[in-house]
Every structure is written in C-alpha cells, then in structure tokens.
Amino acid sequence: MLNSTQLITIIIVILALAFDFINGFHDTANAIASSVTTRALSPQKAILMSAGLNFIGALVSTKVATTIGAGIIHDGGAPIKVVLAAIIAAIIWNLVTWYVGIPSSSSHALIGGLIGAAIAFSGSVHTVNWTTFFIKVVLWLFLSPVIGFIFGYIVMTTINWIFRKTKPAKATKGFLKAQVLSAAFLAFNHGSNDAQKSMGIISLALFSGGVIGSFHVPLWVKLACATAMALGTSVGGWRIIKTMGSGMAKLTPASGFSADLTSSAVIFTATMMDAPVSTTHIVSTSIMGVSAAKRLSAVRWGVAKNIVTTWVVTIPSCALVGAIVSLIVNHI
C-alpha cells in the first residue's frame, strides 16, 4: 500500500511528464514557425524533425535541471506538496496561454509556480534563493530577448549587405535550404534547455520524497522527459505557430534563417551558463529584430506588445496561482 508521500511523488512524475508534453506542443512553434511560414519545410516534415532533435537535445546536459531543482529554492524549502502545487500552476498557465494563442514561457510559468508555492507553504520569502533567481532567471528574462532582438537585427542587416547583388530568386532558393539547417539547430537547442525544466522538477520530487538520497537527475528521468517533449512536439501548436510565424511580421527565407540562427546561438549560450531561459521570448524577439532590419513598420507592434505583456506577468501570475494551489493542497 502506497503512503501519501509515495502517491504524491507518482502524481508529480505524471504531471511533470504531462507538462513536458504540453511544453512540446506549446513550444513547437519556436523551432518551426519560420520554416513553415516560409515553406522551407512542410508542416509534417518540420514537426518530425523538431520532435527528433528535441529528444536528442534533451539528453545532452542536466545543468539547467540542477538550477531548477536545487538552485532556486533553499534546501528543505520545497517539500513534496510544494512541488505538486508548482507543477499544477505551470500546467494551468500553459493551457490558458495556449488556448488563446499567446506564446508565453513554460519555463517562467514553472519557476513562478515553484516560488509562489514555496513562499505560501513556508510563510516566508526567505525560502527562495533570490540571488540565483535574479542572476539565472530575472537577468536572463530581460537580457535574452534584448540580445535576440539586437543580434537578429545585426545578422539580418549583414546578410542583406552580403547578398545585396545576388538575384532575389537565387538568394531565396539558397536560404530555403539553409533554413532547414537553422531550424534543426534551433530544435536541438530548444530540447537541450526546455526539457531540463521537467527533469529538475521530477528529480526535486524524488529527492523531497526520499526516493533518491541526493539531488541528481536519474537516466530514466532524462529519457522520460525527452520522450514526453518529443511526443508533444509531434502534436504541434498551430495557434502559436500562426502568431509567431506571421502574426508579428512577414518572414522571408532569409529573415527566417536569420531568426533561427540568432535564437539558436542565444539559447545555446544560456544553456552553457545553466540559465533556464524562455525559448519563446528569444525566438519572438529574434523575429522582431530581423524584421526591423527591413524597416520598423515591418513589425506588427500591436501583436508584439501583447506578447511582451504576457512575458512580464507570467512569473508573478504563476507565483500567485502556485500559492493558491499550495494552500489548497495543504488543506487536503
């Protein structure tokens, strides 16, 4: 007969894998929106490629998972019920934003839910490691989109200058092929950063529940999270693909390639620095940056404003939801 701790641990593992699956179809647009919009790839081929490379990318590192599971909340500040409340809050936020077609951050939804649940459970803000939170999360929350925009602008401007004398038809044909490679690189990096969030939560639950003696990411957790994300990616998030691929700006093969290349570089850098960034933020601002290189009016700033607003409110909103869910769980 399972005791309550074991039962909650199992529920968390199931919910975390469900979160990874939702993350997969919620964030499918990150890697394939531009390549589908420019018709460099058919939707079916793009999704299959993205799913496969998401899976491979998810297995390459556990540094981001360690930041999520052992860096943001102090030791002892995230008992099993806190972890349960955090994952429930993140799933609720992901489903709501997916339904309305807004590309919000699954990463920040999970982090916000974890912080809110931990504070509500302990009754103290000191349970949060605010130094790690600000350096690894908040700093990158603002820094990565800015870098994405600036470098997207620079890369697109450079490409326009290099190929200024090339016939448009020839350039388009070349960038359609190049965009397949840039989209593949982006899918790999998406998996290497995003799948680790659920790995960190599951490992935290296993540690808090006494299943493992010290915090680490077991191999079966890596494989399970990688598989869940790949399966979710195979479903596809068509509402968000529409918003990112054509809602913010009109993409060409050259601008799509530039956006993918820029996004990949920024995500890769963040992963190497153990930072759980939002691939959604980075891809969105990269698209804005490459479009602004043509002219500022090429960006649909009204759509961009709605997306930025969602970025700002995600962590505090999920913290509130996490706190509410934590209080409910503690009374059950």
Coordinates of N, CA, C and O in Angstrom, one line a residue, residues 35-97:
S35 N 10.2 28.3 -40.5 CA 10.5 27.4 -41.6 C 9.2 27.0 -42.3 O 9.1 26.8 -43.5
V36 N 8.1 26.9 -41.5 CA 6.8 26.5 -42.1 C 6.2 27.7 -42.8 O 5.6 27.6 -43.9
T37 N 6.3 28.9 -42.2 CA 5.8 30.1 -42.8 C 6.4 30.4 -44.1 O 5.7 30.8 -45.1
T38 N 7.7 30.2 -44.2 CA 8.4 30.5 -45.5 C 8.4 29.3 -46.5 O 8.9 29.4 -47.6
R39 N 7.8 28.2 -46.0 CA 7.6 27.0 -46.8 C 9.0 26.3 -47.1 O 9.1 25.6 -48.1
A40 N 9.9 26.6 -46.2 CA 11.2 25.8 -46.4 C 11.0 24.4 -46.0 O 11.6 23.5 -46.6
L41 N 10.0 24.1 -45.1 CA 9.6 22.7 -44.8 C 8.1 22.6 -44.7 O 7.4 23.6 -44.4
S42 N 7.6 21.5 -45.1 CA 6.2 21.2 -44.9 C 5.9 21.1 -43.4 O 6.8 20.7 -42.6
P43 N 4.7 21.4 -42.9 CA 4.4 21.2 -41.5 C 4.7 19.8 -41.0 O 5.3 19.7 -39.9
Q44 N 4.4 18.8 -41.7 CA 4.7 17.4 -41.3 C 6.2 17.2 -41.1 O 6.6 16.6 -40.1
K45 N 7.0 17.5 -42.1 CA 8.4 17.3 -42.0 C 9.0 18.1 -40.9 O 10.0 17.7 -40.2
A46 N 8.6 19.4 -40.8 CA 9.1 20.3 -39.8 C 8.8 19.7 -38.4 O 9.7 19.7 -37.5
I47 N 7.7 19.2 -38.1 CA 7.3 18.7 -36.8 C 8.1 17.4 -36.5 O 8.6 17.2 -35.4
L48 N 8.3 16.5 -37.5 CA 9.0 15.3 -37.3 C 10.5 15.6 -37.0 O 11.1 15.0 -36.1
M49 N 11.1 16.6 -37.7 CA 12.4 17.0 -37.5 C 12.6 17.6 -36.1 O 13.5 17.2 -35.3
S50 N 11.7 18.5 -35.7 CA 11.7 19.1 -34.5 C 11.6 18.1 -33.3 O 12.3 18.2 -32.3
A51 N 10.7 17.2 -33.4 CA 10.5 16.2 -32.4 C 11.7 15.4 -32.2 O 12.1 15.1 -31.0
G52 N 12.4 14.9 -33.2 CA 13.6 14.1 -33.1 C 14.7 14.8 -32.5 O 15.4 14.3 -31.6
L53 N 14.9 16.1 -32.9 CA 16.0 16.9 -32.4 C 15.8 17.4 -31.0 O 16.7 17.6 -30.2
N54 N 14.5 17.6 -30.7 CA 14.1 18.0 -29.3 C 14.5 16.8 -28.4 O 15.1 17.0 -27.3
F55 N 14.3 15.6 -28.8 CA 14.6 14.4 -28.0 C 16.1 14.3 -27.8 O 16.6 14.1 -26.6
I56 N 16.9 14.4 -28.8 CA 18.3 14.4 -28.7 C 18.9 15.5 -27.9 O 19.7 15.2 -27.0
G57 N 18.4 16.7 -28.1 CA 18.9 17.8 -27.3 C 18.6 17.7 -25.8 O 19.4 18.1 -25.0
A58 N 17.5 17.0 -25.5 CA 17.1 16.9 -24.1 C 18.1 16.0 -23.3 O 18.1 16.0 -22.1
L59 N 18.9 15.2 -24.0 CA 19.8 14.2 -23.3 C 21.2 14.7 -23.1 O 22.0 14.0 -22.5
V60 N 21.5 15.9 -23.6 CA 22.9 16.4 -23.6 C 23.4 17.0 -22.3 O 24.6 17.0 -22.1
S61 N 22.5 17.4 -21.4 CA 23.0 18.1 -20.2 C 21.9 18.1 -19.1 O 20.8 17.9 -19.4
T62 N 22.4 18.3 -17.9 CA 21.4 18.4 -16.8 C 21.7 19.7 -15.9 O 21.2 19.8 -14.8
K63 N 22.5 20.6 -16.5 CA 22.9 21.8 -15.7 C 21.7 22.7 -15.4 O 21.5 23.2 -14.3
V64 N 20.8 22.9 -16.4 CA 19.6 23.7 -16.2 C 18.7 23.0 -15.2 O 18.0 23.7 -14.4
A65 N 18.6 21.7 -15.3 CA 17.7 20.9 -14.4 C 18.2 21.1 -13.0 O 17.4 21.3 -12.0
T66 N 19.5 21.2 -12.8 CA 20.0 21.4 -11.4 C 19.7 22.8 -10.9 O 19.3 23.0 -9.7
T67 N 19.7 23.8 -11.8 CA 19.3 25.2 -11.4 C 17.8 25.2 -11.0 O 17.5 25.8 -9.9
I68 N 16.9 24.5 -11.7 CA 15.5 24.5 -11.4 C 15.3 23.7 -10.1 O 14.6 24.1 -9.2
G69 N 15.9 22.5 -10.0 CA 15.6 21.6 -8.9 C 16.3 21.9 -7.6 O 15.9 21.6 -6.5
A70 N 17.5 22.5 -7.7 CA 18.3 22.7 -6.5 C 18.9 24.1 -6.3 O 19.6 24.3 -5.3
G71 N 18.6 25.0 -7.2 CA 19.2 26.3 -7.1 C 18.3 27.4 -6.7 O 18.7 28.4 -6.0
I72 N 17.0 27.3 -7.0 CA 16.1 28.5 -6.8 C 15.5 28.5 -5.4 O 15.3 29.5 -4.8
I73 N 15.2 27.3 -4.9 CA 14.6 27.2 -3.5 C 15.7 26.6 -2.6 O 16.3 25.6 -2.9
H74 N 15.8 27.2 -1.4 CA 16.8 26.6 -0.4 C 16.5 25.2 0.0 O 15.3 24.8 -0.1
D75 N 17.5 24.5 0.4 CA 17.3 23.1 0.9 C 16.2 23.0 1.9 O 16.2 23.8 2.9
G76 N 15.3 22.1 1.7 CA 14.2 21.9 2.7 C 13.0 22.8 2.4 O 12.0 22.7 3.1
G77 N 13.1 23.8 1.5 CA 12.1 24.7 1.2 C 11.0 24.2 0.2 O 10.1 24.9 0.0
A78 N 11.3 23.1 -0.4 CA 10.4 22.6 -1.4 C 10.0 21.1 -1.1 O 10.4 20.2 -1.8
P79 N 9.2 20.9 0.0 CA 8.7 19.6 0.2 C 7.8 19.1 -0.9 O 7.4 19.9 -1.8
I80 N 7.4 17.9 -0.8 CA 6.7 17.2 -1.9 C 5.4 18.0 -2.3 O 5.1 18.1 -3.5
K81 N 4.7 18.5 -1.4 CA 3.4 19.2 -1.7 C 3.7 20.6 -2.4 O 2.9 21.0 -3.3
V82 N 4.8 21.2 -2.1 CA 5.2 22.4 -2.9 C 5.5 22.1 -4.3 O 5.0 22.8 -5.2
V83 N 6.2 21.0 -4.6 CA 6.5 20.6 -5.9 C 5.2 20.3 -6.7 O 5.0 20.7 -7.9
L84 N 4.3 19.7 -6.0 CA 3.0 19.3 -6.7 C 2.2 20.6 -7.1 O 1.7 20.7 -8.2
A85 N 2.2 21.6 -6.1 CA 1.5 22.8 -6.4 C 2.1 23.6 -7.5 O 1.4 24.2 -8.4
A86 N 3.5 23.6 -7.6 CA 4.2 24.3 -8.7 C 3.9 23.7 -10.0 O 3.6 24.5 -11.0
I87 N 3.9 22.4 -10.2 CA 3.6 21.8 -11.5 C 2.2 22.0 -11.9 O 1.9 22.2 -13.1
I88 N 1.2 22.0 -11.0 CA -0.2 22.2 -11.3 C -0.4 23.7 -11.8 O -1.0 23.9 -12.8
A89 N 0.3 24.6 -11.1 CA 0.2 26.0 -11.5 C 0.7 26.3 -12.9 O 0.1 27.0 -13.7
A90 N 1.9 25.6 -13.2 CA 2.5 25.8 -14.5 C 1.6 25.2 -15.6 O 1.5 25.8 -16.7
I91 N 1.0 24.1 -15.4 CA 0.2 23.4 -16.4 C -1.0 24.3 -16.7 O -1.4 24.5 -17.8
I92 N -1.6 24.8 -15.6 CA -2.8 25.7 -15.8 C -2.5 26.9 -16.7 O -3.2 27.2 -17.6
W93 N -1.3 27.6 -16.4 CA -0.9 28.7 -17.2 C -0.6 28.4 -18.6 O -1.0 29.1 -19.5
N94 N 0.1 27.3 -18.8 CA 0.4 26.8 -20.2 C -0.8 26.6 -21.0 O -0.9 26.9 -22.2
L95 N -1.8 25.9 -20.4 CA -3.0 25.6 -21.2 C -3.8 26.9 -21.5 O -4.4 27.0 -22.6
V96 N -3.9 27.8 -20.6 CA -4.6 29.0 -20.8 C -4.0 29.8 -21.9 O -4.7 30.3 -22.8
T97 N -2.7 30.0 -21.9 CA -2.0 30.8 -22.9 C -2.0 30.1 -24.2 O -2.1 30.7 -25.3

